[in-house]
Structures are given as C-alpha cells and as structure tokens.
CSV table of C-alpha atoms and ligand atoms in Angstrom, one decimal:
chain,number,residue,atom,x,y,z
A,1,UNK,CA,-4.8,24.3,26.1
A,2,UNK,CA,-5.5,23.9,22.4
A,3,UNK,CA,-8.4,21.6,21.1
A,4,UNK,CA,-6.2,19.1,19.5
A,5,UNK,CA,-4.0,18.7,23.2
A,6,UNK,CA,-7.2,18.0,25.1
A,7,UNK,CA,-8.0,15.4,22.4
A,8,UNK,CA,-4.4,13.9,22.0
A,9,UNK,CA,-4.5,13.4,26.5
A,10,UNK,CA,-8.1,11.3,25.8
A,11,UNK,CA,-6.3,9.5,23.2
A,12,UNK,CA,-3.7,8.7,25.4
A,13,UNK,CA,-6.5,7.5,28.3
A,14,UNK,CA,-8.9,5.9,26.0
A,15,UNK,CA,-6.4,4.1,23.0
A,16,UNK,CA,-3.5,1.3,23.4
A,17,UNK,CA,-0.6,2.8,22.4
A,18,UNK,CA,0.9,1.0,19.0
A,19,UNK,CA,1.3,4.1,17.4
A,20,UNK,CA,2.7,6.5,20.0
A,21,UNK,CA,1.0,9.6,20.1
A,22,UNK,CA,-1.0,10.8,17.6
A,23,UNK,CA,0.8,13.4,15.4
A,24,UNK,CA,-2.7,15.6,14.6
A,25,UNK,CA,-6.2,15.1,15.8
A,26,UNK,CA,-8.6,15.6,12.3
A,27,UNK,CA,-11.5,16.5,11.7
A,28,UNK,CA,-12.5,16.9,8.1
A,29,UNK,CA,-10.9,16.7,5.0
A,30,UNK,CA,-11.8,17.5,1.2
A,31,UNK,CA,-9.8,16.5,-1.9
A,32,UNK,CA,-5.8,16.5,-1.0
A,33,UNK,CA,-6.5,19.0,1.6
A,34,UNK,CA,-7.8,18.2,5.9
A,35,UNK,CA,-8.4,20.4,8.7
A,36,UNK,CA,-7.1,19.2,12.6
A,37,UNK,CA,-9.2,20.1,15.5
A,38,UNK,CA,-8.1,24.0,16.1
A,39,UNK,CA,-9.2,24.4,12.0
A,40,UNK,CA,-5.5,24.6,11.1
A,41,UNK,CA,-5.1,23.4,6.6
A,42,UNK,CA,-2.4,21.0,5.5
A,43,UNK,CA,-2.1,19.7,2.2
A,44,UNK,CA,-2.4,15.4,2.5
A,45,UNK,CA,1.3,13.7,0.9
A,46,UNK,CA,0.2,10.6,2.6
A,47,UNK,CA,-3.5,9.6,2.1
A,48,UNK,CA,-3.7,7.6,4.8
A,49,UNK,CA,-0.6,5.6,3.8
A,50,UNK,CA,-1.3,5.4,0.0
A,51,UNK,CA,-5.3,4.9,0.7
A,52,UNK,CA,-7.2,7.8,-0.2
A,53,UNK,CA,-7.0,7.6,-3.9
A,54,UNK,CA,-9.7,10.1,-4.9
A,55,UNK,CA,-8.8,12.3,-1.8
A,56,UNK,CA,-11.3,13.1,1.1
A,57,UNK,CA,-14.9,13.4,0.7
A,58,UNK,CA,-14.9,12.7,-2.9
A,59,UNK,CA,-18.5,13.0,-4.4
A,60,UNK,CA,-18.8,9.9,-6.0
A,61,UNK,CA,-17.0,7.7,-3.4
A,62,UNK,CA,-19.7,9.3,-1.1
A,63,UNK,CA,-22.9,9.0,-3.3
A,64,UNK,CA,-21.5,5.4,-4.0
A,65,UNK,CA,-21.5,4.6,-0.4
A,66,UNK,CA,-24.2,6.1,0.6
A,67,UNK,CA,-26.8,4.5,-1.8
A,68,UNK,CA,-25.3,1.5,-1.2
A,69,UNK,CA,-26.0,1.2,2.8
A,70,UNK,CA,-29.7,3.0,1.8
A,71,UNK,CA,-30.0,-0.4,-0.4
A,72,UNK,CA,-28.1,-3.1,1.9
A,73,UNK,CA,-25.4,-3.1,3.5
A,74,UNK,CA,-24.4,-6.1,5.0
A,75,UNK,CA,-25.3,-9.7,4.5
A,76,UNK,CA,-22.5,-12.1,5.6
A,77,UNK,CA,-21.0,-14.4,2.5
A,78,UNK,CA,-24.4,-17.0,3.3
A,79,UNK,CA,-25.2,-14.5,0.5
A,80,UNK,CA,-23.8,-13.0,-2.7
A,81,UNK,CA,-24.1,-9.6,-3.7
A,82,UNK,CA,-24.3,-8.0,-7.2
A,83,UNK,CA,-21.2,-4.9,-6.1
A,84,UNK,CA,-19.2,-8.0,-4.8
A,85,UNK,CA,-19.8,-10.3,-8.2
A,86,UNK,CA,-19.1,-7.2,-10.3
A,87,UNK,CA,-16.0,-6.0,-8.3
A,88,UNK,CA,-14.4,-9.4,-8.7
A,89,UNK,CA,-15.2,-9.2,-12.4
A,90,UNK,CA,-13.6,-5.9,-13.1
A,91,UNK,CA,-10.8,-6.4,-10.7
A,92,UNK,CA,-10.4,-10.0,-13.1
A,93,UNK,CA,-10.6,-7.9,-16.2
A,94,UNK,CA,-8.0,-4.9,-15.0
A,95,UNK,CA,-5.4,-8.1,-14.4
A,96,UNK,CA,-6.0,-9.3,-17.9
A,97,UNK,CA,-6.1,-13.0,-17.1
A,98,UNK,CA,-9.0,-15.2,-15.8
A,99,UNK,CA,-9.0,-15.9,-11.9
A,100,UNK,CA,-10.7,-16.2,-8.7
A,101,UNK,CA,-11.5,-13.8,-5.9
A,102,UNK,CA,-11.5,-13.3,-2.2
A,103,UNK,CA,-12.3,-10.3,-0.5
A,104,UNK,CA,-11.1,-9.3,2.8
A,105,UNK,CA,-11.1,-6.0,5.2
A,106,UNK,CA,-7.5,-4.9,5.4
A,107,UNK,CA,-4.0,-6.0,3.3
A,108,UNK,CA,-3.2,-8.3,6.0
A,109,UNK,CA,-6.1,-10.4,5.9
A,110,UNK,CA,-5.6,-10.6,2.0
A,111,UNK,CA,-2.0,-11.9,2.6
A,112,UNK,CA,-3.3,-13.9,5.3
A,113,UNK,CA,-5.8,-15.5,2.9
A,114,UNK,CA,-3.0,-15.8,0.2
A,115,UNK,CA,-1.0,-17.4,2.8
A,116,UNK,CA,-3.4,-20.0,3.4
A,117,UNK,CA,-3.9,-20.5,-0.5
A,118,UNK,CA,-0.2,-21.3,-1.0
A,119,UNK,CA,-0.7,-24.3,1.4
A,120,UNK,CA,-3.1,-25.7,-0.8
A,121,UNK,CA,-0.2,-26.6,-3.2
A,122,UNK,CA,1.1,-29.1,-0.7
A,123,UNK,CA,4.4,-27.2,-0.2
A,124,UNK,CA,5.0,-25.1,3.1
A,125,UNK,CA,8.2,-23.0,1.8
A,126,UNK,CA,7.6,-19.5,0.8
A,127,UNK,CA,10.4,-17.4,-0.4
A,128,UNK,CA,10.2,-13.9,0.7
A,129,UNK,CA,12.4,-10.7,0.4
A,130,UNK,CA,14.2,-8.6,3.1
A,131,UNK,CA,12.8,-5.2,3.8
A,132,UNK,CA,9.5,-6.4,2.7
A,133,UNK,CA,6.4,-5.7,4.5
A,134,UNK,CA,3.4,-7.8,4.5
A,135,UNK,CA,1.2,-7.3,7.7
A,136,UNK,CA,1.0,-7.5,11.7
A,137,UNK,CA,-1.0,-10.6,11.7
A,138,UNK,CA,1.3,-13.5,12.8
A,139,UNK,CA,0.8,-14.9,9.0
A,140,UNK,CA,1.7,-12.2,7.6
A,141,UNK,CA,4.1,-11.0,10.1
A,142,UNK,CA,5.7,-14.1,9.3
A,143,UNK,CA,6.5,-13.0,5.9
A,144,UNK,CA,7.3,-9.8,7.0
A,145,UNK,CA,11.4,-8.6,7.7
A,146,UNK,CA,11.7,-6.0,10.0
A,147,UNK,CA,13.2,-7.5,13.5
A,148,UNK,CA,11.4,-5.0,15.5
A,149,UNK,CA,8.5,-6.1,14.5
A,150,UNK,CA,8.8,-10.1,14.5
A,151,UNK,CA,10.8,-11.0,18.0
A,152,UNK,CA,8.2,-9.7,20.3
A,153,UNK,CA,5.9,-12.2,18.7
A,154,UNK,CA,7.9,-15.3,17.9
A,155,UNK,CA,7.5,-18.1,17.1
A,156,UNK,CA,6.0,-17.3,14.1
A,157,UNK,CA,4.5,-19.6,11.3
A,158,UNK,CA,8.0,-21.3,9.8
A,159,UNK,CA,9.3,-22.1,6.5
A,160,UNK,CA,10.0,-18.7,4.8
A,161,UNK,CA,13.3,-18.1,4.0
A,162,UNK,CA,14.8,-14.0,3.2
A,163,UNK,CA,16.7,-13.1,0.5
A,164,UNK,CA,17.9,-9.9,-0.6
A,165,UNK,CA,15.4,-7.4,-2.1
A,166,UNK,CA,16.0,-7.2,-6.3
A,167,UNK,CA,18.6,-10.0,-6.2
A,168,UNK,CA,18.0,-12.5,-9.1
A,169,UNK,CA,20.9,-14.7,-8.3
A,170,UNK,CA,20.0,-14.9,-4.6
A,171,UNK,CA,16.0,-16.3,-5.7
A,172,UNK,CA,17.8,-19.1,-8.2
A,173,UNK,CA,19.6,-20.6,-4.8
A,174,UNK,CA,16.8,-20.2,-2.8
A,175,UNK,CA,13.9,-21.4,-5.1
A,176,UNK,CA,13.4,-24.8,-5.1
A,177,UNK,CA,10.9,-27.7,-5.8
A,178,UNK,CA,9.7,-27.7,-2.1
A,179,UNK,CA,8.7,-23.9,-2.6
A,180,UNK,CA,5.1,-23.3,-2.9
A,181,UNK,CA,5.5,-19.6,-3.3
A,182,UNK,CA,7.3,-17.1,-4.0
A,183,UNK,CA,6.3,-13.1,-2.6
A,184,UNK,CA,7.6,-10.0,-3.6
A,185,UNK,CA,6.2,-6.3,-3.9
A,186,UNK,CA,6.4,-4.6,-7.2
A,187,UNK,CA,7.8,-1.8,-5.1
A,188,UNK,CA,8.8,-2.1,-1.4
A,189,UNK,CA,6.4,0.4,0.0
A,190,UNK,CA,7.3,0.3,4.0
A,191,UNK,CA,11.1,0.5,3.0
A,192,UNK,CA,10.4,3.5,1.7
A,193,UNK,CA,9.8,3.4,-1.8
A,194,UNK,CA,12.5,0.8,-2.7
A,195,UNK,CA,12.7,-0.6,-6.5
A,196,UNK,CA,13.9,-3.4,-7.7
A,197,UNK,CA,15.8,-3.6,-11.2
A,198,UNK,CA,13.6,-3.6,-14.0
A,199,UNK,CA,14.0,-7.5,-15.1
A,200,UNK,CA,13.2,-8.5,-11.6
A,201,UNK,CA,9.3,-9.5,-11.8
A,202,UNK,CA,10.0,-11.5,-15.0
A,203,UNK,CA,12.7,-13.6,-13.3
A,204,UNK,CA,11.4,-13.8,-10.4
A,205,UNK,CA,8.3,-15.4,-12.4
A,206,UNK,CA,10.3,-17.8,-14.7
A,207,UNK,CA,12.1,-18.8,-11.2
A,208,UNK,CA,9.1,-19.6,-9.9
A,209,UNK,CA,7.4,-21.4,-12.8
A,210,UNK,CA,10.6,-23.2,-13.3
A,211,UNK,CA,9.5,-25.0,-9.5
A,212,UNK,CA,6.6,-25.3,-9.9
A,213,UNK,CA,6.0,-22.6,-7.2
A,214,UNK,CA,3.5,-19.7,-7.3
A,215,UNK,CA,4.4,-16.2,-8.1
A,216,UNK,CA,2.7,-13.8,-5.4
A,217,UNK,CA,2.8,-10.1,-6.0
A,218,UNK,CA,2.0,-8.0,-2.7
A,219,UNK,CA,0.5,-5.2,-4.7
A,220,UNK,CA,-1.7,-3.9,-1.7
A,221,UNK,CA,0.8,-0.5,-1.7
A,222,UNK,CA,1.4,-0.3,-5.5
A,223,UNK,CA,-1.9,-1.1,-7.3
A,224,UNK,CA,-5.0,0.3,-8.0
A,225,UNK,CA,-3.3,2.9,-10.0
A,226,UNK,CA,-0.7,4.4,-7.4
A,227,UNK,CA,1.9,4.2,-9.7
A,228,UNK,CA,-0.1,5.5,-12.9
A,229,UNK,CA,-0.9,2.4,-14.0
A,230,UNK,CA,-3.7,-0.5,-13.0
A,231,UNK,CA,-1.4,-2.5,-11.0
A,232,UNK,CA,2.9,-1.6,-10.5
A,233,UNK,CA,3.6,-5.2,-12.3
A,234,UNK,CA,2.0,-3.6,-15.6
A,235,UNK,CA,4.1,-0.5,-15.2
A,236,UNK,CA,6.4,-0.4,-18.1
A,237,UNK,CA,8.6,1.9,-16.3
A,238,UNK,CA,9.1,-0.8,-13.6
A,239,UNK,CA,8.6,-3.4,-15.2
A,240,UNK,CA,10.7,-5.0,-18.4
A,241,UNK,CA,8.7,-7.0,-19.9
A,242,UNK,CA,5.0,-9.1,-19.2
A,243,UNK,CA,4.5,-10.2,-15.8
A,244,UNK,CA,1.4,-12.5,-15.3
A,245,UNK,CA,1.4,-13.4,-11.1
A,246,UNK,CA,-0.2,-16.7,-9.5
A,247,UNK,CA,-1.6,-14.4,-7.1
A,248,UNK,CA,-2.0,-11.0,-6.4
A,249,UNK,CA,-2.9,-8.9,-2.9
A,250,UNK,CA,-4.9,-5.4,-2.8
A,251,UNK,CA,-6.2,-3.4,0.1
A,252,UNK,CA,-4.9,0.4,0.6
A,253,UNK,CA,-6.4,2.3,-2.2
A,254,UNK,CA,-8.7,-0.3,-3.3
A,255,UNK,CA,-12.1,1.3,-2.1
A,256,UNK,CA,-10.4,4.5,-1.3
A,257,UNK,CA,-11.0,4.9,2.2
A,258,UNK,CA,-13.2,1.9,3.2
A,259,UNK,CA,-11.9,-1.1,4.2
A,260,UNK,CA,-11.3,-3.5,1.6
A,261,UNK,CA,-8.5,-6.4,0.6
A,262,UNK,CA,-8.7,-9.0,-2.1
A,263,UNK,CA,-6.7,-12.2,-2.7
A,264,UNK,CA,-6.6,-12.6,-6.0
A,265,UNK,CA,-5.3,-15.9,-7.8
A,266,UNK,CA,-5.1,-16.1,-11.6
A,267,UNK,CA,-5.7,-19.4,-13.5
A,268,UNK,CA,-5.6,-22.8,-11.5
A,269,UNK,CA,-4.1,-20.8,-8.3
A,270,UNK,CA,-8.0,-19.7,-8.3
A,271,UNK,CA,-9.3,-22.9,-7.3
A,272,UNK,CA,-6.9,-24.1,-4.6
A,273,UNK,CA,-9.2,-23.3,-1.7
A,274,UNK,CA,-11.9,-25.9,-1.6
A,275,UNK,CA,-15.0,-24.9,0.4
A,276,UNK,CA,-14.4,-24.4,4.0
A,277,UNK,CA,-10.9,-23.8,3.6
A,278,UNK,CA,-11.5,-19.8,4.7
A,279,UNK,CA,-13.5,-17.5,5.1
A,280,UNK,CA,-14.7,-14.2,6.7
A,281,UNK,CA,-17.6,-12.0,8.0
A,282,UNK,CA,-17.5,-9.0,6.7
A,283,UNK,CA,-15.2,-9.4,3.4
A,284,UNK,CA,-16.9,-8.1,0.3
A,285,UNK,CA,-19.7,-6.7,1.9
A,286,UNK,CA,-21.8,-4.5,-0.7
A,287,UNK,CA,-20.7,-1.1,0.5
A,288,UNK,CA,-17.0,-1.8,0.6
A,289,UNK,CA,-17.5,-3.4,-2.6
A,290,UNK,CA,-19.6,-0.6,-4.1
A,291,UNK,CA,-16.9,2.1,-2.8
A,292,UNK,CA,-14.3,0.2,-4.7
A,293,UNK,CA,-16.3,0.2,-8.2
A,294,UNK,CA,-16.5,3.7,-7.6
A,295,UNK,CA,-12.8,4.3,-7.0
A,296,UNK,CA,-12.8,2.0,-10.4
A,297,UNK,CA,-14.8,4.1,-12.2
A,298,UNK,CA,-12.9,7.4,-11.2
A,299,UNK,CA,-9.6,6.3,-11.1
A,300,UNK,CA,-10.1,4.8,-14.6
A,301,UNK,CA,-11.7,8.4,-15.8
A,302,UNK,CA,-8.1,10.1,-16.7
A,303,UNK,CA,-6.8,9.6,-13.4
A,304,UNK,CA,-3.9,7.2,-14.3
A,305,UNK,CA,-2.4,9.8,-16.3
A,306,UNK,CA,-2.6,12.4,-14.2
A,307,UNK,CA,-1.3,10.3,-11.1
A,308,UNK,CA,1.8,9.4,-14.0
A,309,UNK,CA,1.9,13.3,-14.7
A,310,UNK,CA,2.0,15.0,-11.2
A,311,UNK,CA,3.9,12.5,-9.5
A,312,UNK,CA,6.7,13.0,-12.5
A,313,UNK,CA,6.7,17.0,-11.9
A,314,UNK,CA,6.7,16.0,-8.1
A,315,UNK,CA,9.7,14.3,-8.2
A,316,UNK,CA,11.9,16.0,-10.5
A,317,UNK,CA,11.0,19.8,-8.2
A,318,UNK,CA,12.1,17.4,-5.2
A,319,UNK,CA,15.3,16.4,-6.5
A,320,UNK,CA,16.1,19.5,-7.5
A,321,UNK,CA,17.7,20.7,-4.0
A,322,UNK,CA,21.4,18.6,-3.8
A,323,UNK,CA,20.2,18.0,0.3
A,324,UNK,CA,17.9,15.0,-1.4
A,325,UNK,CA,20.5,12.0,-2.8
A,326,UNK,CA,18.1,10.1,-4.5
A,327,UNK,CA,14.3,10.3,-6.0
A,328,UNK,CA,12.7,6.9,-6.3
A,329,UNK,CA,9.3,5.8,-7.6
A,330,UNK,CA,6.5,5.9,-10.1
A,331,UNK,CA,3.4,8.1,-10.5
A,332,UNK,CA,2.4,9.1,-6.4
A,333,UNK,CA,3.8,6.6,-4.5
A,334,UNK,CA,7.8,8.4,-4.6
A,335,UNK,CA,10.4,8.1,-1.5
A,336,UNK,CA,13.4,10.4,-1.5
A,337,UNK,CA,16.6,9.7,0.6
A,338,UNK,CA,18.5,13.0,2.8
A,339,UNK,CA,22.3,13.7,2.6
A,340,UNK,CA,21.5,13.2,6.7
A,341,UNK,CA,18.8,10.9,9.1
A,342,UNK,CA,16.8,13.9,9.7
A,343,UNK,CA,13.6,12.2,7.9
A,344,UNK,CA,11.9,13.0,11.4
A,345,UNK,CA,12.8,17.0,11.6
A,346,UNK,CA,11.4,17.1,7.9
A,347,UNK,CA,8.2,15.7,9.0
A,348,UNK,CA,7.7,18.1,11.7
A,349,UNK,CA,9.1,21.0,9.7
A,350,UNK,CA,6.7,20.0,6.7
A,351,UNK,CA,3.7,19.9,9.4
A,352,UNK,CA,4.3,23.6,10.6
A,353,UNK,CA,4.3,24.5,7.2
A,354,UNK,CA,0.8,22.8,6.4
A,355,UNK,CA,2.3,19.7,4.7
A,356,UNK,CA,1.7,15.7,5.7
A,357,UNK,CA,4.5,13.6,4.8
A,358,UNK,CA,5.8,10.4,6.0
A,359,UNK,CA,9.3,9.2,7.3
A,360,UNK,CA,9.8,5.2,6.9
A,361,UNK,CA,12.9,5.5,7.9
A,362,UNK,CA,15.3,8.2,9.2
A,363,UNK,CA,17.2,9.1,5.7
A,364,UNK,CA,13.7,8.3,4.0
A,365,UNK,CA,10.4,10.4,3.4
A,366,UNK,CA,7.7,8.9,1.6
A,367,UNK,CA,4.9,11.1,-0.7
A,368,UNK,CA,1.7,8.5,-1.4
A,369,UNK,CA,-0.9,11.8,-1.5
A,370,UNK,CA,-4.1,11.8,-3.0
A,371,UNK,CA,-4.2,10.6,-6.9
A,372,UNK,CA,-6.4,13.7,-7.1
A,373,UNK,CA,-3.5,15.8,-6.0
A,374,UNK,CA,-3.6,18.9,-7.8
A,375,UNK,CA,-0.6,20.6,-10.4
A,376,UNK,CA,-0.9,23.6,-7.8
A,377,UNK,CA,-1.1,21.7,-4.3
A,378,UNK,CA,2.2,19.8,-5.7
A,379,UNK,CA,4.0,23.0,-7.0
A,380,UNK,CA,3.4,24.7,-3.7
A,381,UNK,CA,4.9,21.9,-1.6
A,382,UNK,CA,8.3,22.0,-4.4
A,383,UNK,CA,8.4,25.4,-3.9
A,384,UNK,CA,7.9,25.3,0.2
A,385,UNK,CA,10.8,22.0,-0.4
A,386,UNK,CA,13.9,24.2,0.3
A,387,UNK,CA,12.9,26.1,3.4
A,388,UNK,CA,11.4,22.5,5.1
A,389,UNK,CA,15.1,21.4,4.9
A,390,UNK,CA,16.1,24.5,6.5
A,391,UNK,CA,13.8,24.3,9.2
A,392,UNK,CA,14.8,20.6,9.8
A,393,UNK,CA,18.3,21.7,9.8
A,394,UNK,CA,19.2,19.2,6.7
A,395,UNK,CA,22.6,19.7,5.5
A,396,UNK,CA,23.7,21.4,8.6
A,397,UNK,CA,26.2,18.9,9.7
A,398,UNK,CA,27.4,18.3,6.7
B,1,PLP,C1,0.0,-1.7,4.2
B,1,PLP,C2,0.5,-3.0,3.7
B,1,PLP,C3,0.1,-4.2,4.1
B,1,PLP,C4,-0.8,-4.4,5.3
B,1,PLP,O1,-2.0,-3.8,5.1
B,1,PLP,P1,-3.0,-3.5,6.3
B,1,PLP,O2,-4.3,-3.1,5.7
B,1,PLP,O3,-2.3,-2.5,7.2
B,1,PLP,O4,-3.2,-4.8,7.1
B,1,PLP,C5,0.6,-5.4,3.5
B,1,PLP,N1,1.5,-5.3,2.4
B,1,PLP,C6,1.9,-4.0,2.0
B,1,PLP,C7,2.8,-4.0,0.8
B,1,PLP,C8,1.5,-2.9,2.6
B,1,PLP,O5,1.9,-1.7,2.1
C-alpha cells in the first residue's frame, strides 16, 4: 500500500466528508512546485484555489510570519495592533479612495460581515447574480446560486433576488429604491472563470447609485493582484472605464496562505456599523495581518507584471489546441471550456503527468497557480497540453 493510501483511509476515518476524498495527500511544497506523501513532484495550477500568491514556502511570507508570532501573536480586538492598522492603511491606499476596515479569517466571514453592513442602510434587498459564488455560511450561502448547494440548507436569509450574470438590462428591472445592495464579482471565479462585458461594473455602479443602493464587489477570487492588477475592478482589460465600489471583499490570496478576509467599505459605507454591530476573535490578528503586508510588499515588487505576462503566454499556448473552445481570463486566474465534459479525465490526466489543475465544472478547467509561476513551469505544462487531452480522451467522441 502506498504512503498516500494509508493516509487517504485515516482521512476517510478521522475527517467529515464535504469534499469526498482527498485527491493527493501533501507534504511540502516550494514556489509553484509540492511533493505528496510517496515524494512524487507536480507543478501547482491551483494554489490552493487562487491562495498561494507568492507560491509555497516563500522566504519572506515565512520570515514575515515568523517574527511576527516571536513578537505577538494574538490579542483579541480588546486591542489594536500596529500590522492590523498598517494593513488597513495600505489595503485603503491600493483602493484609491478613503474607507473603513474589517478583518476577518476566511472570504465568507468577509461577505458575512459585508452582509450585515448592507443592513445598516435600512434596506433588506440585495441584488445578486446567477452563477455567483459567495460562501457556505448561510449569509453568504444566501447570496450564493448554485442549487446544490442552497436546498439542503433552506430557508436561507431572504430578500436577494438573481439575475443573469453580465446582464445590464436585467440589473435596471431589478434595482430598485428598496435595494440596499447590489453584489457582483469582477470575475465569476467558482463558474469557472466567467467575464462579464466590459461596461458591466460601471453600470452596475451608476444602477446602484441611481437607488441609492451600495455597490459590493466580491473581489475575494480576483484581487490582490490575481488578475495583474491591485484588484480585477481596476483592470483595464476588464474593466471599461472607473469603477469606485461601496464595498469591497478579500480573503484568498490576501496573506497568501494564512487566513485572512477583509470587508472593506469606501466613503460613508465605512461607517455604517456602529459599535457592537459585529465582531470577531481572531480577525486581524498580527500574524495574519503581518503575512498579508508581506504578500503586499512582494506582490507589489514586479509581481503584477509578471502575473499579466505569464498568465498571457499561458493562455494563448492553451488555446492553441482546437479541443479547447474558449480561453477566458486575466493575468493567472484563466478558465478554458472542452469541445466535450471531460474537465474530470483532464484533471486526472494532468495529475499523472505532475500537473494540479481544477475542474469547476465538467466542460471547465480552471488555472489560479502561484503568481510566482515561472516562464518555464508554464511552458512545460503548454507543451505537456496536447498529450493531457489525449490521455483524457478529449475529442474522442467527437
Ligand atoms: C472562495 C470564495 C468565497 C468564499 O471564501 P472562503 O474563504 O472559502 O469562505 C467567496 N467569494 C468568492 C468569489 C470566492 O471565490
């Protein structure tokens, strides 16, 4: 019996099952690159869903973290902390607007907190989009599409109403003056990388401000420099035109590895809560906090451009083989549709062949590596691109 086996039947004793079993059993990791338990290499296209930004076991993420929890670690929000207070200040500053902070542990809790912030308005209705994804809280679930995911757990918090993803005409008729938000994603990240026209965000902004109703961006896929730029609502390649949100979410690749969210909310949105309203233990602690100004610091070192660079030479190698239909996405967070539903077979193919990649749906893979992904590591998995499909038997049947 190999190593990972014996691990994956303790797993399977020891773990509830919400994920089914566990594709690999790891053990270490460095840059784009990890090792499983019987020390076999694969190159990382997911980074733990868009999370490991500067890759695994990055120096400075490490030396951040580690002289933070030699200094202190943890001290409840009785207390403030200077990472915390400088986080918020250059998360304020990357935004471009003035604002208010909350930190959180995961994207959920962000959205949770957001949640509760659009309450404060005095208007219940948000206005969210189908094939969005938000969360598994039952907040955020609430705001989140996917059937399979909602009906075990209804009823869920009411009032939010769907409408087609990218759709301006179908936020005019549902935006109205009893809307106190309205939530999209820059990019829909679970849906597998879908995006939306380019004049999208700035209607869905002047639709909002027209009723008096908050603009929420659910950037906790796209920012933080995922697409090659600060936040996906700044990408000029997504974006046409200046978009300045009510309130924006962040979690994923925020600290890079260690949990972290943040609800932020620009301008008067930033003083809805008054105190009491929320609240939570561990959000903003100094080490998460001090991991994130690290992931700052690196990711705003050259790394924007050369998330912007690789993920372009990614996607045009990928598109080059007439099995893939469509290429969509900017910098590394790219999905990629099959001529057939075989997204599965191509996961497992890529994984004999040493590569992680991710299959939101079964036409769909989704690439969110590393943003230290290297030139090399991506032209080895363009040139291994061909044979995967082969293996997983793509345009067989066709
Ligand atoms: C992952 C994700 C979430 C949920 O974040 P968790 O940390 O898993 O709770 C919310 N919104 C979007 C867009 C996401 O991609």
């Amino acid at each position: 019996m190999s190593v990972t086996t014996a691990w994956t039947e303790r797993y399977a004793g020891a773990l509830m099952n919400t994920f089914g079993p566990p594709k690999l059993v790891l053990v270490r990791g460095e840059g784009a690159h990890v090792w499983d338990a019987d020390g076999r290499e694969y190159v990382d296209l997911l980074g733990g869903i868009a999370v490991n930004a500067l890759g695994h076991a990055h120096p400075r993420l490490v030396a951040a973290v580690t002289a933070q929890l030699q200094t202190l670690g943890h001290i409840s929000n009785f207390f403030a902390s200077e990472p915390q207070i400088e986080l918020a200040e250059r998360l304020l500053s990357l935004l471009g607007t003035d604002g208010h902070v909350f930190f959180t542990n995961s994207g959920a809790e962000a959205n949770e907190a957001a949640f509760k912030l659009t309450r404060r308005t005095g208007r219940t209705k948000v206005v969210v989009t189908e094939g969005g994804f938000h969360g598994r809280t039952m907040g955020a679930l609430a705001l989140t599409s996917k059937l399979a995911y909602r009906e075990p757990f209804e009823p869920l918090p009411g009032d939010v109403v769907f409408v087609p993803y990218g759709d301006v005409a179908a936020l005019e008729a549902a935006v109205d003056d009893a809307t106190a938000a309205v939530l999209v994603e820059p990019v829909q990240g679970e849906a597998g990388v879908v995006v939306p026209p380019a004049d999208y965000l700035p209607a869905a902004q002047r639709i909002a401000h027209d009723h008096g109703a908050l603009l929420w961006l659910d950037e906790i896929q796209t920012g933080v420099g995922r697409t090659g730029t600060w936040f996906a609502h700044q990408n000029p390649a997504l974006v046409d035109g200046t978009v300045v949100p009510d309130v924006v979410t962040l979690a994923k690749g925020l600290a890079g590895g260690i949990p972290i969210g943040a609800c932020i909310a620009t301008g008067g949105a930033g003083k809805l809560f008054d105190p009491g309203n929320h609240g939570t233990t561990f959000g903003g602690n100094p080490v998460a906090a001090a991991a994130a100004l690290a992931v700052l610091d690196v990711v705003g070192d050259g790394l924007l451009e050369h998330t912007a660079a690789v993920g372009a030479r990614l996607r045009a190698g990928l598109a080059a083989d007439d099995r893939v239909t469509e290429v969509r996405g900017e910098g590394l967070l790219i999905g990629l549709d099959l001529v057939e539903p075989k997204s599965a077979e191509v996961v497992a193919a890529a994984q004999d062949a040493g590569y992680i990649v991710n299959a939101p749906t079964p036409e769909r893979i989704r690439l969110a590596p590393p943003l230290v992904l290297t030139e090399s590591d991506a032209d080895a998995f363009v040139a291994a691109w061909p044979a995967l499909l082969d293996a997983a038997g793509v345009g067989e049947d066709h």
